[in-house]
DNA sequence: TACTATAATCGAAAATACTAATTAAGGCTT
DNA sequence: AAGCCTTAATTAGTATTTTCGATTATAGTA
C-alpha cells in the first residue's frame, strides 16, 4: 500500500485552492511559500497525478485537482470534528456551534433560541449565519457551518435532517381588503396582481405557493420583495395581500399595522422546518438535542 | 486552532484496537513498539483526553477511545479512497473493487457478473465476499468492502443505494403437489406446516413472506433451511413447498428436479435488489456504472 | 526465584519539514 | 526595449520530528 497523503499537505492544497496564489495561501497556513510549494509537489507525487497545471507566471487546478480538493475538504472537516469532539470530552452542549438559518426563519427564531439556550446550556457558543438555502448548503458542505435550519422540502444533496415541526402560512392583507372574504380564502375573489411574494431566491416563495395551492399565477404581482418586513409594509400600504408564516406573526411582525391574518386555501397550508447536518458528522447527539430544543419554539412542534 | 492529529497516529490507534496488543499492532504497522506507543500517547495529548486505560500489564479502550476509533476509521477510509481515486487517474472501471453480496443472490449473480465484467472491463479486479446483510453492512462501514448487493428494503444505516431491479418470487413445489392448485396460489389450499423457509438470518425469509402476503403463519414449517439449494432438495423430496427467487430459477436451480414454479399471491410478489455504498464515497461513478451493469443481469431491471 | 510477556522511557540516528535567499519567467510601466 | 514587479520553483542549510534499539518497570507463570 502506498503511503497516505498527509493532512498538512491536503490543507496546503485547500488553502491554495481558496487563495489561488502561493504566497497568500502560504501566509494563511503560517508557512513560507517554498514550504507550501514543495508540499503541493509532494502531494502530486504521492497521488501520482497532476493537481495543478503550472506556467511560470501562474497556475490552474486540473479537473483531478478540483476533485481532490473536494474530497480533501471532507477529510479535513472530519478530522477537525474528531479533534473537537475529543477535546470537548463528549460534552455535547458546550463550545462553539456554527448554525446557518434562512432569512425567513432567522429573525423570528434567533431571539428566543439564543435566550433560552443561554439559560439551559450557558457554555454553548452559538454562532449564527443568515443566508439563502443554496449558500447555506454550500457552507455546510465546506465545513464552514455545522448545522442548518431550513424550510423543507429541499434537495439535501446527501445531507441528513431532522424534521422539527410545521409553520403555518397565513394570508395577510389590510383589514379593509378582508371585509367580504370568507376563510379559507378563495383566490379567485382577489383581483389580478394582488398577491405579493419574495424574490425567488427565497424558498418561502415556492413553499407558500405550493402549500397554499395558489395555482393561478395571474394573481401574483410580478414585483417581488426582499424581506418579510417589506412584504408586511407593502400589504399595510394596501398594495395587496401576501403570505406570512405563523412564526413571524407570533413574533409580532404585524404589530402596529392594520393587517389581518386569514386562513389560506390548502390541505396543509404550512411549511416544514428541518435541521440539516452532514451525513459524516460525529455530533449527532448535539444536533438531536438542538433539534428537540428548537422544535419546542415552533408553532407546531413535530419532534418528540 | 490546535494541531490536527496525524493520519499515521490515527492508523496506529486503529491497529491497536484491532490487535489489542502493542507489539502485534506495531508489527502490523511496520514500526517498532516504541514508535506505536509514543504515537498513541501523542494522540492522547493532541486530543486532550484519555483513549486507553493502562495498567502495567495490559490496557483497555475507554468509551472515548472507542468513539475516536470509529471516527478515525472513517477518516482513514476516506483518505485511502482519495489516494486510490487519484492514483487510478479517474479510470472508474479499473483496479480492485471489493463487493459484498448476500447468499441468496451471490450464487446466481456472481457467475454471469464476473464473466461479463471480464469482457467489458478486463482491468477491473472484482473481489467478492458472501455474507449476511448485517455482516456486510458492518464491513462496509469499516471500509473493508466498497459496495454491497443487497435485497431491499433494509435499514441502510446511513448508507446510500441504487435500486437495480426486481426479482420475482415463485412458489416452488413438487409436480404432484401442484395438480389441483390454481395460480396465483391461495395458501389456504396448502396443508399446515407445508411451507419451508430459510433461517431467519437470511433477509429473503422476511421479504418473501411480506411480498407474497403469507399472513397465515401456521402454514410455515418451523424447520428452517440454510440455503436455497437445501430448500429445493427438500421440496423435491416432497416435504412441502417453498419460495424461490426467479434469479435462482433462471440460473437453473430447479434443473434435474420434478419441481414446478407457480405464481404466488401478492400484489408485487418480488424482492428489490439494490447496490449499497457509503455516503462518503468518492467512487460514485464507478458504482453507478456497476449498478447499470448488474441491473441488466436481473430478471426485471429498473435502473436506466 | 528465574522466566516470559507486557508497555513505557531514553538517547542517538535518520528522515522530514521548514526557511531564507536565489532563480527564472511573464507582464507591466516608462 | 529596459527596468521593475510579481509569480512559482529551486537550493542549501537548519530545525524539528520520527523512529529505532536498548533498557526499564511491572506482573503473571513455571
XYZ file of C-alpha atoms (C1' of nucleotides) in Angstrom:
668
model
C 0.000 0.000 0.000
C 1.340 3.417 -0.917
C 1.769 5.998 1.771
C -1.217 8.128 2.615
C -1.055 11.848 1.878
C -0.536 13.961 4.980
C -3.302 16.153 6.323
C -0.875 19.021 6.309
C -0.306 18.783 2.592
C -4.007 18.417 1.980
C -4.615 21.590 3.952
C -1.983 23.348 1.842
C -3.873 22.278 -1.232
C -7.127 23.633 0.189
C -5.528 26.940 1.048
C -4.071 27.199 -2.422
C -7.459 26.459 -3.904
C -9.052 29.113 -1.776
C -6.487 31.858 -2.358
C -5.387 30.875 -5.864
C -1.970 32.236 -5.005
C 1.009 30.513 -3.421
C 2.152 33.413 -1.267
C -1.195 34.286 0.189
C -2.025 30.618 0.730
C 1.294 30.121 2.492
C 0.631 33.114 4.704
C -2.771 31.726 5.609
C -1.094 28.463 6.613
C 1.649 30.240 8.537
C 4.378 28.693 6.440
C 6.727 30.006 3.811
C 5.902 29.971 0.148
C 8.550 27.358 -0.515
C 7.114 25.035 2.092
C 3.718 25.207 0.535
C 5.098 24.816 -2.939
C 7.019 21.694 -2.089
C 4.093 20.394 -0.073
C 1.923 20.525 -3.151
C 4.571 18.852 -5.267
C 4.907 16.194 -2.623
C 1.193 15.583 -2.744
C 1.192 15.302 -6.509
C 3.936 12.734 -6.301
C 2.159 10.704 -3.636
C -1.120 10.772 -5.525
C 0.688 10.029 -8.743
C -1.133 12.681 -10.716
C -1.052 16.322 -11.626
C -3.246 18.527 -9.466
C -2.356 21.916 -10.914
C -1.132 22.953 -14.322
C 1.712 25.365 -13.871
C 3.084 28.016 -16.074
C 5.863 30.204 -14.803
C 3.591 33.045 -14.017
C 0.512 31.317 -12.721
C -1.321 28.028 -12.373
C -4.678 26.361 -12.761
C -6.280 23.454 -10.934
C -6.782 20.401 -13.107
C -10.065 18.515 -13.066
C -8.430 15.931 -10.886
C -7.102 18.721 -8.674
C -10.604 20.056 -8.143
C -11.898 16.625 -7.231
C -9.064 16.024 -4.816
C -9.828 19.383 -3.207
C -13.444 18.337 -2.676
C -12.537 15.083 -1.032
C -9.702 16.624 0.967
C -12.107 19.155 2.385
C -14.311 16.382 3.668
C -11.382 14.580 5.221
C -10.115 17.682 6.975
C -13.570 18.587 8.205
C -14.000 15.113 9.658
C -10.656 15.324 11.360
C -11.451 18.714 12.825
C -14.711 17.333 14.129
C -12.880 14.423 15.676
C -10.468 16.792 17.367
C -13.252 18.984 18.612
C -15.281 16.039 19.821
C -12.392 14.566 21.780
C -11.307 17.869 23.232
C -14.770 18.674 24.459
C -14.792 15.277 26.206
C -18.131 14.392 24.720
C -19.851 17.325 26.382
C -22.394 17.704 23.655
C -23.856 21.086 24.531
C -20.666 23.050 25.062
C -18.286 25.008 22.898
C -18.807 26.638 19.521
C -21.648 25.646 17.213
C -21.953 27.321 13.826
C -25.583 27.417 12.743
C -26.924 28.604 9.409
C -30.510 29.839 9.039
C -32.585 31.146 6.159
C -33.774 34.789 6.256
C -37.454 33.892 6.532
C -36.833 31.994 9.752
C -33.826 33.600 11.412
C -35.333 36.896 12.611
C -38.148 35.059 14.376
C -36.194 32.141 15.774
C -32.821 33.507 16.782
C -34.063 35.765 19.573
C -35.936 33.160 21.604
C -33.389 30.482 20.690
C -30.287 32.261 21.950
C -32.135 33.498 25.010
C -33.338 30.062 26.015
C -30.063 28.320 25.101
C -28.221 30.790 27.307
C -30.346 29.590 30.214
C -30.219 25.834 29.572
C -26.743 25.483 28.058
C -24.705 28.542 29.026
C -21.452 27.033 27.720
C -22.766 26.618 24.200
C -21.446 29.352 21.924
C -23.958 29.699 19.148
C -22.710 31.401 16.026
C -25.406 32.238 13.529
C -25.159 32.917 9.836
C -28.142 34.059 7.799
C -28.169 33.235 4.083
C -30.148 31.545 1.336
C -30.749 27.801 1.346
C -28.353 27.291 -1.525
C -25.493 29.237 0.037
C -26.004 27.614 3.419
C -25.841 24.128 1.914
C -22.605 25.104 0.251
C -21.135 26.342 3.516
C -22.282 23.163 5.247
C -20.548 21.019 2.651
C -17.360 23.009 3.030
C -17.340 22.550 6.771
C -17.765 26.260 7.416
C -21.066 25.623 9.165
C -22.034 22.733 11.434
C -25.796 22.661 11.072
C -28.622 24.459 9.252
C -32.219 25.396 9.968
C -34.054 25.240 6.642
C -37.587 25.085 5.318
C -38.340 21.716 3.730
C -38.719 20.093 1.294
C -35.401 20.921 -0.286
C -32.733 18.921 -2.098
C -30.487 17.993 0.813
C -27.631 16.984 -1.506
C -26.785 13.940 0.536
C -27.078 15.657 3.895
C -29.311 14.341 6.647
C -32.064 16.100 8.575
C -34.424 16.105 11.490
C -37.946 17.398 10.880
C -38.608 19.870 13.682
C -42.164 20.962 13.088
C -44.570 22.866 10.871
C -45.054 26.591 10.419
C -48.499 27.523 9.014
C -48.853 30.170 6.311
C -51.382 32.970 6.727
C -52.767 35.180 4.017
C -52.140 38.687 5.286
C -53.888 41.791 3.984
C -55.255 45.142 5.066
C -58.379 44.997 7.190
C -60.300 46.961 4.598
C -59.492 44.333 1.958
C -60.631 41.436 4.099
C -64.188 42.555 4.717
C -66.051 40.493 2.166
C -63.821 37.387 2.202
C -64.528 34.011 3.752
C -61.936 31.638 5.195
C -60.273 29.666 3.780
C -59.854 32.387 1.210
C -60.617 31.509 -2.415
C -58.031 33.263 -4.534
C -60.467 33.959 -7.357
C -62.095 36.514 -5.040
C -58.878 38.533 -5.232
C -58.028 40.882 -8.102
C -55.199 40.034 -10.507
C -51.675 41.035 -9.438
C -52.811 41.406 -5.847
C -50.553 38.841 -4.184
C -47.005 39.897 -3.394
C -44.205 37.412 -2.809
C -40.489 37.409 -2.006
C -37.703 37.202 -4.565
C -37.383 33.715 -5.962
C -34.074 33.159 -4.119
C -36.197 32.719 -1.026
C -37.514 29.199 -0.752
C -40.541 30.602 1.086
C -41.970 31.786 -2.207
C -42.199 28.314 -3.718
C -43.247 26.695 -0.476
C -46.067 29.162 0.104
C -47.413 28.893 -3.447
C -47.357 25.087 -3.260
C -48.709 24.696 0.266
C -51.479 27.256 -0.214
C -52.386 25.822 -3.620
C -52.133 29.111 -5.422
C -52.386 27.706 -8.924
C -53.496 30.850 -10.713
C -50.318 32.815 -11.344
C -52.211 35.819 -12.706
C -52.968 36.691 -9.077
C -49.251 37.100 -8.355
C -47.775 40.557 -8.719
C -44.503 40.430 -10.665
C -42.901 42.891 -8.270
C -41.016 40.968 -5.562
C -39.908 41.972 -2.094
C -36.586 41.271 -0.391
C -37.820 40.540 3.116
C -40.905 39.642 5.077
C -40.848 43.067 6.656
C -41.077 44.670 3.217
C -43.999 42.434 2.367
C -45.773 43.492 5.537
C -45.227 47.137 4.760
C -46.484 46.690 1.213
C -49.602 44.955 2.474
C -50.115 47.652 5.082
C -49.896 50.229 2.314
C -52.874 48.403 0.737
C -50.882 47.318 -2.321
C -52.195 43.789 -1.936
C -52.076 40.584 0.063
C -49.194 38.282 0.913
C -48.297 35.029 2.668
C -46.619 35.359 6.057
C -45.505 32.407 8.190
C -47.039 31.977 11.622
C -43.625 32.199 13.284
C -43.239 35.760 12.089
C -46.740 36.674 13.219
C -46.129 35.131 16.639
C -43.050 37.302 16.948
C -45.172 40.370 16.268
C -44.393 41.234 12.669
C -47.932 42.597 12.243
C -47.825 44.764 15.376
C -48.645 48.378 14.686
C -50.258 47.622 11.345
C -53.871 47.394 10.235
C -53.320 43.944 8.777
C -55.311 40.790 9.384
C -54.147 37.191 9.013
C -56.585 34.894 7.227
C -56.518 31.154 6.692
C -55.464 30.441 3.108
C -56.694 27.557 0.968
C -54.647 24.345 1.023
C -54.862 20.917 2.635
C -51.831 21.677 4.736
C -51.052 25.348 4.299
C -47.749 25.290 6.120
C -44.041 24.764 5.611
C -41.892 22.217 7.361
C -38.862 23.328 9.359
C -35.875 20.976 9.474
C -32.423 20.763 10.976
C -29.837 19.701 8.399
C -26.349 18.285 9.007
C -23.620 16.405 7.203
C -24.056 12.636 7.000
C -20.460 12.286 8.124
C -20.812 14.273 11.320
C -19.955 12.865 14.709
C -22.023 15.454 16.524
C -25.377 13.751 16.005
C -26.127 13.837 19.715
C -25.596 17.578 19.780
C -27.831 18.080 16.761
C -30.520 15.816 18.147
C -30.616 17.782 21.376
C -30.615 21.045 19.471
C -33.421 19.743 17.247
C -35.617 18.994 20.240
C -34.738 22.375 21.628
C -35.670 24.295 18.500
C -38.800 22.216 17.882
C -40.395 23.456 21.090
C -40.005 27.026 19.852
C -42.022 26.366 16.665
C -45.770 26.964 16.180
C -46.383 23.230 15.605
C -43.591 21.035 17.009
C -43.385 17.576 15.479
C -40.241 16.171 17.024
C -40.528 14.008 20.120
C -6.775 26.153 16.380
C -4.990 23.170 17.851
C -2.928 20.958 15.621
C -4.755 18.169 13.866
C -3.911 14.586 14.786
C -1.794 12.862 12.149
C -3.236 10.114 10.000
C -0.306 7.969 10.980
C -1.153 8.149 14.646
C -4.799 7.503 13.895
C -3.814 4.388 11.971
C -1.707 3.275 14.947
C -4.776 3.616 17.112
C -6.824 1.531 14.693
C -4.199 -1.174 14.585
C -4.043 -1.234 18.364
C -7.800 -1.516 18.521
C -7.752 -4.387 16.078
C -4.911 -6.359 17.645
C -5.412 -5.336 21.281
C -1.662 -5.647 21.735
C 1.098 -3.080 21.232
C 3.659 -5.433 19.728
C 1.377 -7.086 17.235
C -0.167 -3.766 16.292
C 3.285 -2.282 15.759
C 4.274 -5.226 13.602
C 1.144 -4.759 11.524
C 2.101 -1.114 11.007
C 5.715 -1.980 10.206
C 7.017 0.142 13.053
C 8.608 -0.623 16.388
C 6.591 -0.993 19.546
C 8.068 2.186 20.952
C 7.025 4.157 17.914
C 3.465 2.964 18.210
C 3.406 3.520 21.938
C 4.584 7.102 21.660
C 2.271 7.659 18.726
C -0.712 6.780 20.866
C 0.486 8.977 23.691
C 0.982 11.768 21.240
C -2.554 11.341 20.010
C -3.949 11.404 23.523
C -2.106 14.619 24.195
C -3.312 16.251 20.988
C -6.900 15.195 21.594
C -6.642 16.203 25.212
C -8.260 13.055 26.508
C -7.516 9.530 27.571
C -8.121 6.942 24.863
C -6.918 3.829 26.655
C -6.749 2.956 30.341
C -3.379 1.444 31.043
C -2.281 -0.912 33.672
C 1.330 -2.077 33.614
C 0.404 -5.387 32.170
C -2.394 -4.537 29.816
C -4.827 -1.844 28.677
C -8.424 -1.188 27.782
C -10.012 1.284 25.371
C -12.061 3.982 27.090
C -15.509 4.902 25.797
C -13.973 7.963 24.218
C -11.253 5.754 22.742
C -13.837 3.576 21.062
C -15.600 6.584 19.609
C -12.370 8.052 18.329
C -11.587 4.705 16.705
C -14.917 4.789 14.882
C -14.369 8.252 13.527
C -10.718 7.610 12.730
C -11.727 4.629 10.671
C -13.961 6.782 8.561
C -11.259 9.377 8.069
C -8.674 6.813 7.040
C -11.085 5.091 4.693
C -11.836 8.396 3.011
C -8.174 9.138 2.649
C -7.454 5.737 1.178
C -10.263 6.277 -1.275
C -8.815 9.640 -2.207
C -5.430 8.061 -2.782
C -6.894 5.263 -4.816
C -9.029 7.619 -6.847
C -6.122 9.891 -7.700
C -3.749 7.073 -8.476
C -6.191 5.429 -10.834
C -6.444 8.770 -12.675
C -10.205 8.685 -12.599
C -10.339 5.457 -14.557
C -13.531 4.349 -12.912
C -13.687 0.744 -14.067
C -10.140 -0.341 -13.262
C -8.342 -1.726 -10.268
C -9.657 -3.565 -7.223
C -13.312 -3.403 -6.201
C -14.453 -5.235 -3.073
C -18.080 -6.268 -3.415
C -20.240 -7.887 -0.755
C -23.289 -9.958 -1.677
C -25.911 -11.865 0.274
C -26.067 -15.686 -0.046
C -29.482 -15.706 -1.733
C -28.161 -13.568 -4.583
C -24.460 -14.334 -4.898
C -24.567 -17.850 -6.387
C -26.875 -16.701 -9.179
C -25.291 -13.338 -9.917
C -21.573 -13.794 -9.493
C -21.091 -16.180 -12.399
C -22.632 -14.024 -15.146
C -21.332 -10.856 -13.500
C -17.654 -11.757 -13.404
C -17.858 -13.299 -16.853
C -19.397 -10.226 -18.428
C -17.231 -7.771 -16.483
C -14.165 -9.617 -17.696
C -15.270 -8.876 -21.257
C -16.318 -5.226 -20.822
C -13.836 -4.088 -18.154
C -10.917 -6.511 -18.110
C -8.857 -4.292 -15.795
C -11.457 -4.349 -13.021
C -10.462 -6.759 -10.272
C -13.671 -7.835 -8.608
C -13.304 -9.291 -5.157
C -16.453 -10.863 -3.799
C -17.458 -11.612 -0.247
C -20.625 -13.521 0.599
C -22.232 -12.882 3.976
C -25.451 -11.833 5.699
C -26.879 -8.363 5.243
C -25.940 -7.401 8.760
C -22.320 -8.510 8.494
C -21.901 -6.935 5.079
C -23.160 -3.574 6.330
C -20.642 -3.781 9.138
C -17.810 -4.499 6.722
C -18.953 -1.623 4.514
C -18.887 0.783 7.456
C -15.398 -0.340 8.381
C -14.115 0.245 4.892
C -13.343 -3.432 4.360
C -15.800 -3.555 1.472
C -16.530 -0.911 -1.147
C -20.044 -1.780 -2.219
C -22.826 -4.293 -1.483
C -25.550 -6.054 -3.427
C -28.490 -6.483 -1.042
C -32.174 -7.256 -1.148
C -34.264 -4.236 -0.155
C -35.905 -2.853 1.862
C -33.342 -2.904 4.621
C -32.110 -0.382 7.196
C -29.229 1.178 5.278
C -27.771 2.762 8.417
C -26.991 6.000 6.669
C -25.589 4.398 3.544
C -26.874 5.234 0.095
C -28.184 2.919 -2.614
C -29.217 2.448 -6.200
C -32.268 0.306 -6.871
C -31.215 -2.137 -9.574
C -34.351 -4.083 -10.297
C -36.889 -6.612 -9.047
C -36.577 -10.347 -8.597
C -39.960 -12.146 -8.527
C -40.671 -14.894 -6.030
C -42.100 -18.207 -7.212
C -43.833 -20.784 -5.110
C -41.945 -23.990 -5.840
C -43.272 -27.465 -5.121
C -43.269 -30.999 -6.469
C -45.270 -31.525 -9.622
C -47.515 -33.999 -7.845
C -48.421 -31.374 -5.237
C -49.332 -28.740 -7.796
C -52.002 -30.646 -9.656
C -55.126 -29.242 -8.098
C -53.865 -25.691 -7.458
C -54.727 -22.513 -9.358
C -52.435 -19.537 -9.844
C -51.961 -17.297 -8.022
C -51.904 -19.919 -5.341
C -54.151 -19.398 -2.341
C -52.241 -20.537 0.711
C -55.311 -21.938 2.430
C -55.275 -24.706 -0.176
C -51.978 -25.898 1.327
C -51.724 -28.089 4.432
C -50.308 -26.676 7.677
C -46.512 -26.717 8.062
C -46.100 -27.217 4.336
C -44.059 -24.111 3.509
C -40.337 -24.230 4.186
C -38.192 -21.111 4.556
C -34.579 -20.183 5.211
C -33.099 -19.404 8.613
C -34.189 -16.004 9.804
C -30.662 -14.572 9.338
C -31.481 -14.548 5.647
C -33.411 -11.459 4.703
C -35.093 -13.465 1.949
C -37.324 -15.095 4.542
C -38.944 -11.858 5.648
C -39.041 -10.407 2.164
C -40.762 -13.476 0.719
C -43.354 -13.660 3.474
C -44.150 -9.964 3.112
C -44.131 -9.781 -0.697
C -46.188 -12.945 -1.154
C -48.629 -11.900 1.557
C -48.297 -15.111 3.513
C -50.193 -13.947 6.573
C -51.106 -17.345 7.986
C -48.031 -18.498 9.864
C -49.493 -21.928 10.589
C -48.591 -22.798 7.007
C -44.901 -22.263 7.760
C -42.890 -25.275 8.837
C -40.723 -24.402 11.865
C -37.794 -26.320 10.401
C -35.543 -23.885 8.504
C -33.006 -24.458 5.756
C -29.552 -22.898 5.407
C -29.510 -22.367 1.646
C -31.755 -22.169 -1.373
C -30.276 -25.412 -2.614
C -31.383 -27.165 0.563
C -34.861 -25.729 0.130
C -35.001 -27.056 -3.407
C -33.931 -30.509 -2.290
C -36.500 -30.521 0.496
C -39.228 -29.544 -1.937
C -38.066 -32.170 -4.407
C -38.307 -34.734 -1.592
C -41.994 -33.769 -1.366
C -41.610 -32.345 2.157
C -43.512 -29.245 1.104
C -43.392 -26.003 -0.886
C -41.042 -23.038 -0.707
C -40.372 -19.593 -2.174
C -37.517 -19.393 -4.664
C -36.406 -16.167 -6.375
C -36.604 -16.009 -10.155
C -32.857 -15.294 -10.382
C -32.119 -18.725 -8.947
C -34.587 -20.407 -11.257
C -33.125 -18.626 -14.276
C -29.748 -19.981 -13.296
C -31.163 -23.494 -13.307
C -31.616 -24.241 -9.622
C -34.613 -26.475 -10.487
C -32.818 -28.423 -13.216
C -32.937 -32.158 -12.692
C -35.826 -31.944 -10.240
C -39.523 -32.642 -10.597
C -40.405 -29.228 -9.219
C -42.709 -26.634 -10.719
C -42.685 -22.884 -10.123
C -46.102 -21.328 -9.538
C -47.146 -17.705 -9.224
C -47.728 -16.896 -5.536
C -50.320 -14.482 -4.176
C -49.224 -10.879 -3.640
C -49.656 -7.539 -5.406
C -45.968 -7.442 -6.166
C -44.560 -10.834 -5.256
C -40.924 -9.911 -5.703
C -37.918 -8.528 -3.862
C -35.969 -5.455 -4.826
C -32.238 -5.710 -5.478
C -30.092 -2.700 -4.589
C -26.482 -1.588 -4.713
C -25.392 -0.026 -1.415
C -22.385 2.228 -0.772
C -21.063 4.653 1.813
C -22.450 8.191 1.625
C -18.892 9.462 1.895
C -17.535 7.571 -1.071
C -15.880 9.278 -3.985
C -16.400 6.334 -6.301
C -19.999 7.132 -7.141
C -19.273 6.993 -10.862
C -17.859 3.509 -10.505
C -20.857 2.360 -8.513
C -23.304 3.946 -10.909
C -21.712 2.134 -13.836
C -21.618 -1.097 -11.881
C -25.277 -0.612 -10.944
C -26.310 -0.304 -14.581
C -24.184 -3.306 -15.343
C -25.715 -5.514 -12.681
C -29.244 -4.303 -13.406
C -29.169 -5.767 -16.909
C -28.424 -9.180 -15.399
C -31.578 -9.141 -13.248
C -34.964 -10.645 -14.170
C -36.641 -7.216 -14.093
C -34.136 -4.353 -14.458
C -35.362 -0.996 -13.172
C -32.311 1.207 -13.473
C -31.870 3.372 -16.549
C 13.327 -17.406 42.158
C 14.021 -17.324 37.337
C 11.479 -16.704 33.077
C 8.224 -14.599 29.905
C 5.358 -11.033 28.262
C 3.802 -6.529 28.544
C 4.057 -1.310 27.819
C 6.800 2.927 28.895
C 11.135 5.503 28.630
C 15.501 7.236 26.837
C 19.180 8.698 23.745
C 21.045 8.504 19.266
C 20.247 8.328 14.360
C 17.531 9.101 10.399
C 14.038 11.306 7.963
C 11.295 15.121 7.201
C 9.706 19.872 7.231
C 10.848 24.439 7.110
C 13.096 28.822 5.957
C 15.652 32.470 3.603
C 17.803 33.550 -0.343
C 18.027 32.933 -5.107
C 16.470 31.888 -9.757
C 13.587 32.111 -13.799
C 9.887 33.757 -16.311
C 5.939 36.718 -17.617
C 3.635 41.049 -17.505
C 3.687 45.964 -16.773
C 5.454 50.754 -16.987
C 8.046 54.152 -18.894
C 13.332 47.861 -25.172
C 14.959 48.381 -20.395
C 13.796 48.164 -15.797
C 10.709 46.714 -12.327
C 7.239 43.948 -10.109
C 5.020 39.654 -9.276
C 4.853 34.953 -9.686
C 6.320 29.996 -8.529
C 10.323 26.790 -8.366
C 14.836 25.651 -6.595
C 18.593 25.229 -3.447
C 21.122 24.579 0.599
C 21.332 24.889 5.288
C 18.792 24.385 9.687
C 15.297 22.874 12.827
C 12.076 19.633 14.004
C 10.045 15.300 14.196
C 10.020 10.486 13.818
C 11.872 6.217 14.501
C 14.556 2.665 16.379
C 17.111 -0.262 19.555
C 18.117 -0.907 24.073
C 16.616 -0.630 28.587
C 13.398 -0.366 32.467
C 9.454 -1.480 35.176
C 5.753 -4.397 36.227
C 3.006 -8.519 36.567
C 1.974 -13.151 35.811
C 3.880 -18.037 35.439
C 6.758 -22.185 35.879
